[in-house]
């Protein structure tokens, strides 16, 4: 019986406290670099081959499609998105939930004011970098 129970368990490398902190910091760098415009902070957390995706709708045609952004666009966005300081509330929400962490990969969910972001991170050269983001507005009707 014990063999059957243990046979179904998959063992992976345990996450370390430093990995968990680094993963969380990468997700915070992603959103905080937009709160206080900081392109260097955004660049620090992204892998150069990052792809960020969401669904979007053409209102007139009622047709949906997948919209993409890349690392270079996100770095530029971080430098300019909140330049006037009017895009976020005084105390913006930034809740990071570690969904899964393995030795070199992680999945994270970020709640940030009007957005929900799912992120995949990879550990390369002992640094955690965001490689994929799938996001949506909390109100999916805003995707137009």
CSV table of C-alpha atoms in Angstrom, one decimal:
chain,number,residue,atom,x,y,z
A,1,UNK,CA,0.0,0.0,0.0
A,2,UNK,CA,2.8,2.4,0.9
A,3,UNK,CA,4.5,1.8,-2.4
A,4,UNK,CA,1.3,2.7,-4.3
A,5,UNK,CA,0.9,5.9,-2.3
A,6,UNK,CA,4.5,7.0,-2.7
A,7,UNK,CA,4.5,5.9,-6.3
A,8,UNK,CA,2.0,8.6,-7.2
A,9,UNK,CA,4.0,11.4,-5.6
A,10,UNK,CA,6.3,13.5,-7.8
A,11,UNK,CA,9.3,14.9,-6.0
A,12,UNK,CA,10.7,18.2,-7.2
A,13,UNK,CA,13.4,20.5,-5.9
A,14,UNK,CA,12.1,22.3,-2.9
A,15,UNK,CA,11.8,26.1,-3.2
A,16,UNK,CA,14.1,28.0,-1.0
A,17,UNK,CA,13.2,31.1,1.0
A,18,UNK,CA,15.6,33.2,-1.1
A,19,UNK,CA,14.0,31.9,-4.3
A,20,UNK,CA,10.5,32.7,-3.0
A,21,UNK,CA,11.7,36.2,-2.1
A,22,UNK,CA,13.4,36.7,-5.5
A,23,UNK,CA,10.3,35.6,-7.4
A,24,UNK,CA,8.1,37.9,-5.4
A,25,UNK,CA,10.5,40.8,-6.0
A,26,UNK,CA,10.5,40.2,-9.7
A,27,UNK,CA,6.7,40.4,-9.7
A,28,UNK,CA,6.8,43.6,-7.6
A,29,UNK,CA,9.4,45.1,-9.8
A,30,UNK,CA,7.1,44.5,-12.7
A,31,UNK,CA,4.2,46.5,-11.2
A,32,UNK,CA,6.1,49.0,-9.1
A,33,UNK,CA,8.1,50.1,-12.1
A,34,UNK,CA,4.8,51.3,-13.5
A,35,UNK,CA,3.7,53.0,-10.2
A,36,UNK,CA,6.8,55.2,-10.0
A,37,UNK,CA,8.1,55.3,-13.7
A,38,UNK,CA,11.3,53.3,-13.7
A,39,UNK,CA,12.4,51.6,-16.9
A,40,UNK,CA,15.6,50.1,-15.3
A,41,UNK,CA,13.4,48.4,-12.6
A,42,UNK,CA,11.2,46.9,-15.3
A,43,UNK,CA,14.2,45.8,-17.4
A,44,UNK,CA,15.7,44.1,-14.3
A,45,UNK,CA,12.7,41.7,-13.8
A,46,UNK,CA,12.1,40.8,-17.5
A,47,UNK,CA,13.8,38.2,-19.6
A,48,UNK,CA,14.6,39.9,-23.0
A,49,UNK,CA,12.3,37.4,-24.8
A,50,UNK,CA,9.2,38.2,-22.6
A,51,UNK,CA,5.9,38.0,-24.3
A,52,UNK,CA,2.8,39.6,-22.5
A,53,UNK,CA,-0.6,38.7,-23.9
A,54,UNK,CA,-4.2,39.5,-23.4
A,55,UNK,CA,-7.5,39.1,-25.3
A,56,UNK,CA,-8.9,42.2,-27.0
A,57,UNK,CA,-12.1,42.9,-29.0
A,58,UNK,CA,-12.8,45.0,-32.0
A,59,UNK,CA,-16.1,46.6,-30.8
A,60,UNK,CA,-17.5,47.3,-34.3
A,61,UNK,CA,-16.8,43.8,-35.6
A,62,UNK,CA,-17.4,41.9,-32.3
A,63,UNK,CA,-14.2,39.9,-33.1
A,64,UNK,CA,-11.7,38.9,-30.4
A,65,UNK,CA,-8.0,38.5,-30.9
A,66,UNK,CA,-4.8,38.0,-28.9
A,67,UNK,CA,-2.9,41.1,-28.3
A,68,UNK,CA,0.9,40.9,-27.5
A,69,UNK,CA,3.6,43.1,-26.0
A,70,UNK,CA,7.3,42.4,-25.7
A,71,UNK,CA,10.0,43.2,-23.2
A,72,UNK,CA,11.2,46.3,-25.1
A,73,UNK,CA,7.7,47.7,-25.1
A,74,UNK,CA,7.2,47.0,-21.4
A,75,UNK,CA,10.5,48.8,-20.6
A,76,UNK,CA,9.3,51.9,-22.6
A,77,UNK,CA,5.9,51.6,-20.9
A,78,UNK,CA,7.4,51.7,-17.5
A,79,UNK,CA,9.2,54.9,-18.3
A,80,UNK,CA,6.1,56.7,-19.5
A,81,UNK,CA,2.8,55.1,-18.4
A,82,UNK,CA,2.4,56.9,-15.0
A,83,UNK,CA,4.5,59.9,-15.7
A,84,UNK,CA,1.7,62.2,-14.5
A,85,UNK,CA,1.1,60.1,-11.4
A,86,UNK,CA,-2.6,59.7,-12.2
A,87,UNK,CA,-2.8,56.0,-13.3
A,88,UNK,CA,-2.9,54.4,-9.8
A,89,UNK,CA,-4.5,55.1,-6.4
A,90,UNK,CA,-2.4,56.6,-3.6
A,91,UNK,CA,-1.9,53.1,-2.1
A,92,UNK,CA,-2.0,50.7,-5.1
A,93,UNK,CA,-2.8,47.1,-4.7
A,94,UNK,CA,0.0,44.7,-5.4
A,95,UNK,CA,-0.8,41.2,-4.1
A,96,UNK,CA,1.6,38.5,-5.3
A,97,UNK,CA,0.6,34.9,-4.9
A,98,UNK,CA,3.1,32.1,-5.6
A,99,UNK,CA,1.1,29.4,-7.4
A,100,UNK,CA,3.9,27.0,-8.0
A,101,UNK,CA,7.7,27.0,-7.6
A,102,UNK,CA,10.1,24.4,-8.9
A,103,UNK,CA,13.9,24.6,-9.0
A,104,UNK,CA,14.0,26.8,-12.1
A,105,UNK,CA,10.4,27.7,-13.0
A,106,UNK,CA,7.6,29.4,-11.2
A,107,UNK,CA,4.0,30.5,-11.7
A,108,UNK,CA,2.7,33.7,-10.0
A,109,UNK,CA,-0.6,35.5,-9.8
A,110,UNK,CA,-0.5,39.2,-9.3
A,111,UNK,CA,-3.5,41.3,-8.3
A,112,UNK,CA,-2.9,44.9,-9.1
A,113,UNK,CA,-5.8,47.4,-8.8
A,114,UNK,CA,-7.7,46.9,-12.1
A,115,UNK,CA,-5.6,44.0,-13.4
A,116,UNK,CA,-5.0,40.3,-12.9
A,117,UNK,CA,-1.6,39.0,-14.2
A,118,UNK,CA,-0.5,35.4,-14.5
A,119,UNK,CA,3.3,35.2,-14.8
A,120,UNK,CA,5.8,32.5,-15.6
A,121,UNK,CA,9.3,33.0,-14.4
A,122,UNK,CA,12.5,31.2,-15.1
A,123,UNK,CA,15.7,31.0,-13.1
A,124,UNK,CA,18.7,31.6,-15.4
A,125,UNK,CA,22.2,32.3,-14.1
A,126,UNK,CA,20.8,32.4,-10.6
A,127,UNK,CA,18.3,35.2,-11.4
A,128,UNK,CA,14.5,35.0,-11.6
A,129,UNK,CA,13.1,36.6,-14.8
A,130,UNK,CA,9.6,37.0,-16.1
A,131,UNK,CA,9.2,35.2,-19.4
A,132,UNK,CA,5.4,35.2,-19.9
A,133,UNK,CA,2.5,37.3,-18.7
A,134,UNK,CA,-1.1,36.6,-19.4
A,135,UNK,CA,-3.3,39.4,-18.1
A,136,UNK,CA,-6.8,40.8,-18.1
A,137,UNK,CA,-8.8,43.6,-16.6
A,138,UNK,CA,-10.9,42.5,-13.6
A,139,UNK,CA,-13.8,43.8,-15.7
A,140,UNK,CA,-13.4,41.8,-18.9
A,141,UNK,CA,-15.7,44.3,-20.8
A,142,UNK,CA,-12.8,46.8,-20.7
A,143,UNK,CA,-10.9,44.7,-23.3
A,144,UNK,CA,-11.9,46.9,-26.2
